[in-house]
Short mmCIF file of C-alpha atoms and ligand atoms in Angstrom, two decimals:
data_model
loop_
_atom_site.label_atom_id
_atom_site.label_comp_id
_atom_site.label_asym_id
_atom_site.label_seq_id
_atom_site.Cartn_x
_atom_site.Cartn_y
_atom_site.Cartn_z
CA MET A 1 3.18 24.86 -144.19
CA THR A 2 5.96 23.65 -146.23
CA LYS A 3 7.48 26.58 -146.33
CA LEU A 4 7.87 26.46 -142.06
CA ILE A 5 8.83 22.95 -142.94
CA SER A 6 11.79 23.47 -144.61
CA GLY A 7 12.80 26.67 -142.67
CA LEU A 8 13.02 24.36 -139.43
CA VAL A 9 14.97 21.77 -141.43
CA ALA A 10 17.11 25.03 -142.58
CA ILE A 11 17.89 25.88 -139.18
CA ALA A 12 18.63 22.83 -137.84
CA CYS A 13 21.42 21.95 -140.54
CA VAL A 14 23.24 25.51 -139.23
CA ALA A 15 22.94 23.98 -135.75
CA VAL A 16 24.36 20.77 -136.85
CA ALA A 17 26.35 22.95 -139.60
CA GLU A 18 28.10 25.05 -136.08
CA GLN A 19 28.54 22.11 -133.22
CA LYS A 20 32.43 21.85 -133.78
CA PRO A 21 33.55 17.77 -134.08
CA PHE A 22 36.13 17.21 -131.62
CA PRO A 23 39.50 17.69 -132.50
CA ALA A 24 41.17 14.71 -133.48
CA VAL A 25 43.97 16.12 -130.85
CA ILE A 26 43.04 16.14 -127.59
CA PRO A 27 42.39 20.07 -126.23
CA THR A 28 44.61 20.81 -123.30
CA GLU A 29 41.13 22.94 -122.40
CA LYS A 30 37.22 21.71 -122.47
CA PRO A 31 36.37 22.27 -125.67
CA ASP A 32 34.26 25.07 -126.77
CA ARG A 33 31.65 22.73 -127.82
CA PRO A 34 28.63 20.53 -126.38
CA LEU A 35 30.07 17.59 -124.66
CA SER A 36 28.82 13.91 -123.63
CA ALA A 37 28.69 13.04 -120.03
CA ALA A 38 32.10 10.82 -120.15
CA MET A 39 33.91 14.04 -122.01
CA GLU A 40 32.28 15.57 -119.92
CA ARG A 41 33.74 14.77 -116.68
CA LEU A 42 37.22 13.61 -118.69
CA TYR A 43 37.59 17.48 -118.55
CA ASP A 44 36.23 17.91 -114.58
CA GLU A 45 36.84 15.02 -113.64
CA TRP A 46 40.42 13.49 -114.98
CA ASN A 47 43.80 14.59 -116.58
CA PRO A 48 42.66 14.40 -120.43
CA HIS A 49 46.00 12.85 -121.07
CA GLU A 50 44.74 9.90 -119.91
CA ASP A 51 47.79 7.98 -118.93
CA ARG A 52 50.18 8.87 -121.48
CA GLY A 53 51.47 12.65 -120.73
CA ASN A 54 49.88 11.96 -116.71
CA GLU A 55 52.77 12.48 -114.64
CA LEU A 56 50.89 11.07 -111.88
CA TYR A 57 50.60 7.29 -113.59
CA SER A 58 52.62 4.31 -113.53
CA ASN A 59 52.53 0.35 -113.73
CA PHE A 60 54.72 -2.20 -111.60
CA LYS A 61 57.01 -4.58 -111.45
CA TYR A 62 58.33 -6.32 -108.92
CA SER A 63 61.59 -7.82 -107.97
CA LYS A 64 62.35 -10.65 -105.31
CA LEU A 65 64.94 -9.02 -102.89
CA ASN A 66 67.85 -10.94 -100.81
CA PHE A 67 65.57 -11.81 -97.50
CA LYS A 68 64.95 -14.96 -97.25
CA ARG A 69 62.41 -16.64 -96.57
CA GLU A 70 61.68 -18.06 -93.14
CA ALA A 71 60.01 -19.97 -91.69
CA ASN A 72 58.24 -18.60 -88.12
CA VAL A 73 59.57 -15.26 -89.97
CA SER A 74 57.58 -12.51 -91.53
CA ARG A 75 58.72 -9.01 -92.85
CA ARG A 76 56.52 -6.74 -93.67
CA ASP A 77 55.13 -2.92 -93.82
CA PRO A 78 58.37 -1.61 -94.67
CA THR A 79 58.56 2.52 -93.85
CA LYS A 80 59.59 4.67 -96.86
CA VAL A 81 63.48 3.94 -97.71
CA ILE A 82 65.61 7.08 -96.58
CA LYS A 83 69.09 6.98 -97.84
CA VAL A 84 71.54 9.18 -95.66
CA ASP A 85 75.41 9.56 -96.39
CA GLY A 86 75.26 6.89 -99.15
CA VAL A 87 73.72 3.61 -97.28
CA TYR A 88 69.49 3.16 -98.12
CA HIS A 89 67.67 2.67 -95.00
CA VAL A 90 64.27 0.51 -94.37
CA TRP A 91 62.40 -0.46 -91.19
CA TYR A 92 59.42 -2.78 -90.72
CA THR A 93 57.55 -5.43 -89.09
CA GLY A 94 59.68 -8.38 -88.33
CA ARG A 95 58.11 -11.15 -85.87
CA ARG A 96 60.45 -14.32 -84.76
CA SER A 97 58.70 -16.20 -83.33
CA GLU A 98 57.94 -20.13 -82.46
CA CYS A 99 55.37 -21.18 -85.12
CA PRO A 100 53.62 -19.20 -87.83
CA PRO A 101 50.35 -17.00 -86.19
CA VAL A 102 48.16 -19.96 -84.67
CA GLY A 103 44.65 -17.59 -85.43
CA LEU A 104 43.11 -14.52 -83.03
CA LYS A 105 41.77 -17.78 -80.26
CA ASN A 106 44.77 -20.09 -80.21
CA ALA A 107 47.32 -16.86 -79.34
CA THR A 108 49.34 -17.30 -76.30
CA ASP A 109 52.00 -15.57 -75.24
CA THR A 110 54.37 -17.20 -77.30
CA LYS A 111 51.98 -18.33 -80.49
CA PRO A 112 51.51 -15.60 -82.48
CA GLY A 113 47.27 -14.50 -83.71
CA THR A 114 48.21 -12.75 -86.53
CA ASP A 115 51.14 -12.27 -89.21
CA TRP A 116 51.66 -8.59 -87.28
CA ASP A 117 51.42 -10.50 -83.50
CA LEU A 118 54.74 -10.70 -80.66
CA ALA A 119 56.42 -8.42 -83.35
CA ASP A 120 59.48 -5.93 -83.28
CA ILE A 121 60.14 -2.86 -85.49
CA TRP A 122 63.41 -4.36 -87.33
CA HIS A 123 66.04 -1.97 -89.54
CA ALA A 124 68.06 -3.40 -92.70
CA THR A 125 70.68 -1.15 -94.38
CA SER A 126 71.85 -1.72 -98.34
CA SER A 127 74.65 -0.03 -100.48
CA ASP A 128 72.24 -0.55 -103.86
CA GLY A 129 69.08 -0.94 -102.64
CA TRP A 130 68.68 -4.38 -104.12
CA ASN A 131 71.13 -6.77 -101.46
CA TRP A 132 69.35 -5.79 -97.70
CA VAL A 133 71.38 -6.81 -94.91
CA GLU A 134 69.04 -6.73 -91.83
CA ASP A 135 70.26 -6.14 -88.61
CA ALA A 136 71.32 -9.19 -86.01
CA GLU A 137 68.65 -7.18 -83.37
CA PRO A 138 65.11 -5.33 -83.95
CA ALA A 139 66.03 -1.58 -83.83
CA VAL A 140 62.78 -0.96 -81.29
CA HIS A 141 61.48 -3.67 -79.13
CA ARG A 142 58.04 -4.22 -77.78
CA PRO A 143 57.91 -1.51 -74.55
CA PRO A 144 57.98 -4.07 -71.30
CA LYS A 145 54.35 -4.23 -69.69
CA PRO A 146 52.48 -2.46 -68.56
CA GLU A 147 53.81 0.05 -71.25
CA GLN A 148 51.66 0.30 -74.46
CA GLY A 149 52.91 -2.14 -77.51
CA ASN A 150 54.42 -4.50 -74.90
CA ARG A 151 52.40 -7.16 -76.73
CA SER A 152 53.47 -5.99 -80.47
CA ILE A 153 54.49 -2.91 -82.28
CA CYS A 154 55.06 -2.94 -85.42
CA THR A 155 53.38 -1.05 -89.18
CA PRO A 156 56.01 1.91 -88.94
CA GLY A 157 56.65 4.75 -90.25
CA VAL A 158 59.59 7.17 -90.84
CA LEU A 159 60.26 10.51 -90.50
CA VAL A 160 63.60 12.86 -90.86
CA TRP A 161 63.07 16.50 -89.62
CA LYS A 162 65.94 18.85 -88.54
CA GLY A 163 68.52 16.50 -88.44
CA LYS A 164 67.03 13.69 -86.42
CA TYR A 165 64.85 10.69 -86.82
CA TYR A 166 61.14 9.54 -85.90
CA LEU A 167 59.94 6.06 -86.10
CA TYR A 168 55.12 5.64 -85.41
CA PHE A 169 54.18 3.05 -84.81
CA GLN A 170 51.02 0.49 -83.94
CA ALA A 171 51.10 -0.25 -80.74
CA TYR A 172 48.98 -2.98 -79.10
CA ASN A 173 48.95 -3.91 -75.46
CA LYS A 174 46.81 -7.65 -76.64
CA ILE A 175 46.13 -8.35 -80.56
CA GLY A 176 42.63 -9.12 -81.02
CA GLY A 177 39.85 -7.52 -83.63
CA GLN A 178 38.80 -4.88 -82.16
CA GLU A 179 41.80 -4.02 -79.42
CA TYR A 180 43.11 -0.49 -78.21
CA CYS A 181 46.26 0.30 -80.81
CA PRO A 182 47.74 3.67 -80.57
CA VAL A 183 50.73 5.21 -82.01
CA ARG A 184 53.50 5.35 -80.46
CA VAL A 185 57.03 7.59 -81.54
CA ALA A 186 60.93 5.99 -80.60
CA TYR A 187 63.63 8.74 -81.80
CA ALA A 188 66.73 9.20 -82.36
CA ASP A 189 69.82 11.20 -83.27
CA SER A 190 71.13 8.05 -86.00
CA PRO A 191 68.93 5.99 -88.64
CA ASN A 192 71.28 3.32 -86.78
CA GLY A 193 70.10 4.22 -83.62
CA PRO A 194 70.05 3.53 -80.62
CA TRP A 195 66.18 4.28 -80.79
CA THR A 196 64.03 5.95 -77.65
CA HIS A 197 60.61 5.82 -76.97
CA HIS A 198 58.38 8.64 -75.76
CA PRO A 199 56.61 8.32 -73.08
CA GLU A 200 53.56 9.74 -74.48
CA ASN A 201 51.33 7.98 -77.33
CA ALA A 202 51.95 10.40 -80.35
CA LEU A 203 48.26 9.38 -82.11
CA VAL A 204 45.42 7.99 -80.05
CA PRO A 205 42.13 7.09 -81.41
CA SER A 206 39.31 9.38 -82.16
CA PRO A 207 36.32 10.19 -79.75
CA ALA A 208 33.31 7.36 -79.15
CA GLY A 209 30.85 7.43 -81.68
CA SER A 210 33.27 8.68 -84.55
CA TRP A 211 35.39 6.95 -87.77
CA GLY A 212 38.71 5.66 -85.98
CA ASN A 213 37.17 5.01 -82.53
CA ILE A 214 39.33 2.11 -81.58
CA LYS A 215 42.32 2.09 -83.97
CA ILE A 216 45.07 4.23 -85.24
CA ASN A 217 47.02 1.63 -88.56
CA ASP A 218 49.46 2.91 -90.61
CA PRO A 219 51.69 5.59 -89.33
CA CYS A 220 52.38 7.53 -92.75
CA PRO A 221 54.76 10.82 -91.88
CA VAL A 222 54.62 13.63 -94.89
CA VAL A 223 56.10 17.07 -94.38
CA HIS A 224 54.21 20.12 -96.12
CA ASN A 225 54.29 23.50 -95.72
CA GLY A 226 57.13 23.33 -92.83
CA ARG A 227 54.56 20.80 -90.50
CA ILE A 228 54.44 17.24 -90.08
CA LEU A 229 51.19 15.46 -91.14
CA ILE A 230 50.49 11.87 -90.24
CA TYR A 231 48.33 9.27 -92.67
CA TYR A 232 46.82 6.55 -90.69
CA LYS A 233 44.37 4.26 -91.59
CA GLY A 234 41.37 4.40 -88.72
CA ALA A 235 39.40 1.67 -87.86
CA PRO A 236 35.58 2.11 -85.10
CA ILE A 237 35.05 -0.36 -82.26
CA GLU A 238 31.47 -0.41 -83.79
CA ARG A 239 32.07 -2.47 -86.95
CA GLY A 240 33.28 -5.41 -85.22
CA SER A 241 36.14 -7.63 -85.27
CA GLU A 242 36.04 -8.86 -88.63
CA TYR A 243 35.59 -5.09 -90.62
CA VAL A 244 38.92 -3.39 -91.92
CA LEU A 245 37.68 1.06 -92.61
CA ARG A 246 38.65 1.24 -95.52
CA MET A 247 39.33 5.19 -95.16
CA GLN A 248 42.12 7.28 -94.28
CA GLY A 249 43.04 10.48 -92.84
CA VAL A 250 45.65 13.35 -91.10
CA ALA A 251 46.74 14.48 -88.44
CA PHE A 252 48.95 18.01 -87.83
CA SER A 253 51.42 18.48 -85.72
CA ASP A 254 54.87 20.99 -85.49
CA ASN A 255 56.82 18.79 -82.88
CA PRO A 256 57.37 15.66 -83.92
CA LEU A 257 56.98 13.90 -80.41
CA GLY A 258 53.07 15.80 -80.97
CA PRO A 259 50.27 16.35 -79.89
CA PHE A 260 49.19 15.18 -83.10
CA GLU A 261 45.68 17.43 -84.05
CA ALA A 262 43.36 15.60 -86.42
CA SER A 263 41.86 17.06 -89.38
CA LYS A 264 37.87 18.52 -88.86
CA LEU A 265 37.68 16.31 -92.46
CA ASN A 266 38.61 13.41 -91.32
CA PRO A 267 38.81 10.48 -93.28
CA VAL A 268 40.58 12.87 -95.87
CA ILE A 269 40.83 9.51 -98.70
CA ASN A 270 37.94 7.26 -98.83
CA SER A 271 39.55 4.05 -99.43
CA GLY A 272 42.75 2.53 -99.43
CA HIS A 273 44.11 0.01 -96.93
CA GLU A 274 47.91 1.32 -95.79
CA THR A 275 49.00 4.50 -96.00
CA CYS A 276 51.17 5.61 -99.21
CA MET A 277 51.91 9.64 -99.05
CA PHE A 278 54.70 11.34 -100.81
CA ALA A 279 55.06 15.14 -101.63
CA TRP A 280 54.30 15.86 -105.08
CA LYS A 281 55.64 19.26 -106.70
CA ASP A 282 53.63 21.49 -103.85
CA GLY A 283 51.42 19.35 -102.50
CA VAL A 284 50.98 15.69 -101.03
CA ALA A 285 49.94 12.33 -103.58
CA ALA A 286 48.42 9.39 -101.68
CA LEU A 287 49.10 5.96 -103.37
CA VAL A 288 45.69 4.37 -102.81
CA ALA A 289 45.51 0.29 -102.97
CA LEU A 290 43.47 -2.78 -102.10
CA ASP A 291 40.44 -1.06 -100.33
CA GLY A 292 37.43 0.66 -101.22
CA PRO A 293 35.96 2.32 -104.64
CA GLU A 294 38.56 4.13 -104.75
CA LYS A 295 40.93 1.73 -104.86
CA ASN A 296 43.84 1.16 -107.25
CA THR A 297 44.33 5.43 -108.09
CA ILE A 298 46.33 7.70 -107.28
CA GLN A 299 45.05 10.81 -105.91
CA TRP A 300 46.71 14.16 -105.11
CA SER A 301 45.41 17.51 -102.75
CA PRO A 302 47.22 20.66 -102.54
CA ASP A 303 46.86 21.19 -98.54
CA GLY A 304 46.69 17.30 -97.98
CA GLU A 305 43.60 17.11 -96.99
CA ASN A 306 41.43 17.78 -100.65
CA PHE A 307 42.52 15.49 -102.34
CA LYS A 308 41.34 14.29 -106.11
CA VAL A 309 41.94 11.09 -108.40
CA MET A 310 44.26 11.61 -110.68
CA SER A 311 45.01 8.41 -112.31
CA MET A 312 44.09 4.41 -112.14
CA ILE A 313 46.26 2.29 -111.91
CA GLN A 314 47.25 -1.86 -111.67
CA ILE A 315 48.45 -4.16 -109.52
CA PRO A 316 49.75 -1.46 -106.90
CA PRO A 317 52.47 -2.40 -104.41
CA VAL A 318 51.14 -3.30 -101.21
CA ALA A 319 51.93 -1.22 -97.76
CA PRO A 320 54.28 0.68 -99.88
CA GLY A 321 58.03 2.15 -98.64
CA PRO A 322 58.93 4.13 -101.82
CA PHE A 323 62.63 5.72 -101.53
CA CYS A 324 61.12 9.67 -101.92
CA PRO A 325 64.10 11.45 -101.18
CA THR A 326 62.14 14.77 -100.67
CA THR A 327 59.26 14.11 -99.07
CA PHE A 328 60.44 15.22 -95.85
CA ASP A 329 62.90 18.29 -97.49
CA GLY A 330 59.50 21.02 -96.62
CA LYS A 331 60.97 22.74 -99.61
CA GLY A 332 57.51 22.54 -101.59
CA ASP A 333 58.68 20.45 -105.06
CA GLY A 334 58.25 16.55 -104.46
CA ARG A 335 59.48 14.86 -107.01
CA GLY A 336 57.68 11.07 -106.37
CA PHE A 337 60.09 8.28 -106.51
CA THR A 338 60.54 5.41 -108.96
CA TRP A 339 61.36 2.74 -106.63
CA GLY A 340 60.49 1.24 -102.94
CA LEU A 341 60.03 -1.88 -100.73
CA CYS A 342 56.52 -3.52 -99.96
CA HIS A 343 55.65 -6.78 -98.85
CA ILE A 344 53.65 -9.76 -100.32
CA ASN A 345 51.41 -11.45 -98.42
CA PRO A 346 51.51 -15.27 -97.11
CA ASP A 347 50.52 -17.67 -100.24
CA GLY A 348 50.52 -20.60 -99.15
CA GLY A 349 52.16 -23.43 -95.94
CA GLY A 350 55.29 -23.82 -94.25
CA ALA A 351 57.94 -21.23 -94.41
CA ALA A 352 55.81 -19.28 -97.47
CA ASN A 353 53.27 -18.93 -95.28
CA GLU A 354 54.97 -15.76 -93.95
CA SER A 355 55.36 -12.08 -95.33
CA ILE A 356 57.84 -11.23 -97.49
CA LEU A 357 59.48 -8.26 -98.30
CA ALA A 358 60.15 -7.28 -101.98
CA ARG A 359 60.95 -4.29 -104.37
CA PHE A 360 59.18 -2.60 -107.16
CA ASP A 361 60.01 -0.04 -109.69
CA CYS A 362 57.93 2.39 -111.47
CA ASP A 363 57.63 5.85 -112.62
CA LEU A 364 55.96 8.24 -110.84
CA SER A 365 58.98 10.80 -110.61
CA LEU A 366 59.10 14.27 -112.08
CA ASP A 367 62.65 13.53 -113.06
CA VAL A 368 62.04 11.01 -115.11
CA ASP A 369 62.46 12.43 -119.29
CA ARG A 370 58.38 12.26 -120.48
CA GLU A 371 59.34 13.32 -123.98
CA TYR A 372 58.84 10.61 -125.77
CA PHE A 373 54.81 10.28 -124.68
CA LYS A 374 53.87 14.11 -125.73
C1 LIG B 401 48.91 -3.25 -92.28
C2 LIG B 401 48.14 -2.66 -91.91
C3 LIG B 401 48.43 -2.72 -90.49
C4 LIG B 401 46.74 -3.80 -90.42
C5 LIG B 401 48.22 -5.32 -90.31
C6 LIG B 401 49.45 -4.61 -89.52
O1 LIG B 401 49.32 -4.27 -93.07
O2 LIG B 401 46.82 -2.25 -92.51
O3 LIG B 401 48.80 -3.03 -89.39
O4 LIG B 401 46.32 -3.97 -88.62
O5 LIG B 401 48.58 -5.19 -91.95
#
C-alpha cells in the first residue's frame, strides 16, 4: 500500500514537473501546454498581443471644428472624407428649419419631427481637414413629390467608382416610427456636382418577415475584390417604432446604380448603429459602436461577410466618416485611417439642441510606425 501511494505521488510529480509554465513573453502561437479557458480564448478568439501591437486597436481624440452651432440647423451623419486634387470633401445630413425637432406626433410640413427630418444632403470642403467651408445650397436636394425621398433625404455614404462619384442616402416620404425607407443614389462627374438623382431605388428593404423589412439605414459603400459592397443597418416593422435593430447587413453589385444583391448570410454584424466599414489589408474592417453585445469593437472579415472581433475600443466616434484613401481603390491593400469626422448629438436646449460635426483623430492606419510598441 505504501509502495502504491508513493508510486502515485511520483507519477503526479512527474506530470506537474512536465507541465511547462506559461512563458514570460506571450507567444504568438498557442503554447503546447494545458490552458485555462481564458487563455484558450485569447488564442481562439482574440489577438494574443492585446492592444499593444494590435493594428486594429486605437484610442480616439475629439476636436471642435469651425462648423458653427446654430439654432434650427443640424449637421450629422457625415460620409467618409475623400480627397480630390488636394481638396477634402465631405457630405452630411443637413437640416435648416423654422424650429428644432418637435417630435413625431407634432411634425408638420415645415416643423421637423426628428433631427434628420426635412433634411437634404449638404457638402463642405477643406484644404487641411480642420477648416471647412460649407456650400451655400445643399449638394443634393430632396426630390419633389411624389418621388421617394420627398420628405427627407439623409445619412449619406459616398462611393468613388471609375472616376465618378455616388452618394447613397435614406429616402423618406414620411418620417414616423416605422416608415418605409429605401436607399436612393445620386451621381456626379465631380465632387462639386451637379448631382443627378437616379430614378430607381438602389437598395430596398428585405422581404416581409425578415430582419430589414421596413428601413435600410446608413448606407456605407466599400470596394472589395472588384465589387461594390454597401453595408447598412436594417429595421423590421414587427419590432415597433421604438426599436432599433442593432444589426448590419451587406449587399453586392458590379454597378453603382444597382441592382444590389443582399448577402444570403445577412445580417453579417450582430451589433452597431451607424455603419463604418473600410478596406483593411485584403479584407474589410468595421468599427462597431453604440448598440448590441459587440458594440465598441473593431472587426475584420476576409470576404466582407464573416467578421471576427479584433479589438475592443473605448468612446468610439458616433457615425464616423473617416478619411481612408484606400477604401475605394480596390487594390486589396487597405491601409485604414488616422482621422475623420463624426457627429455629436444634441445635449441641451436651444442652439445646443442640434447635432454638430466634430473631428476625431486615431491610430488605425498601417502606415503608422508601431515599432515602439513591439
Ligand atoms: C442615424 C442613422 C439613421 C437613423 C438616424 C438617421 O444616425 O442611424 O439615420 O434613422 O440616425
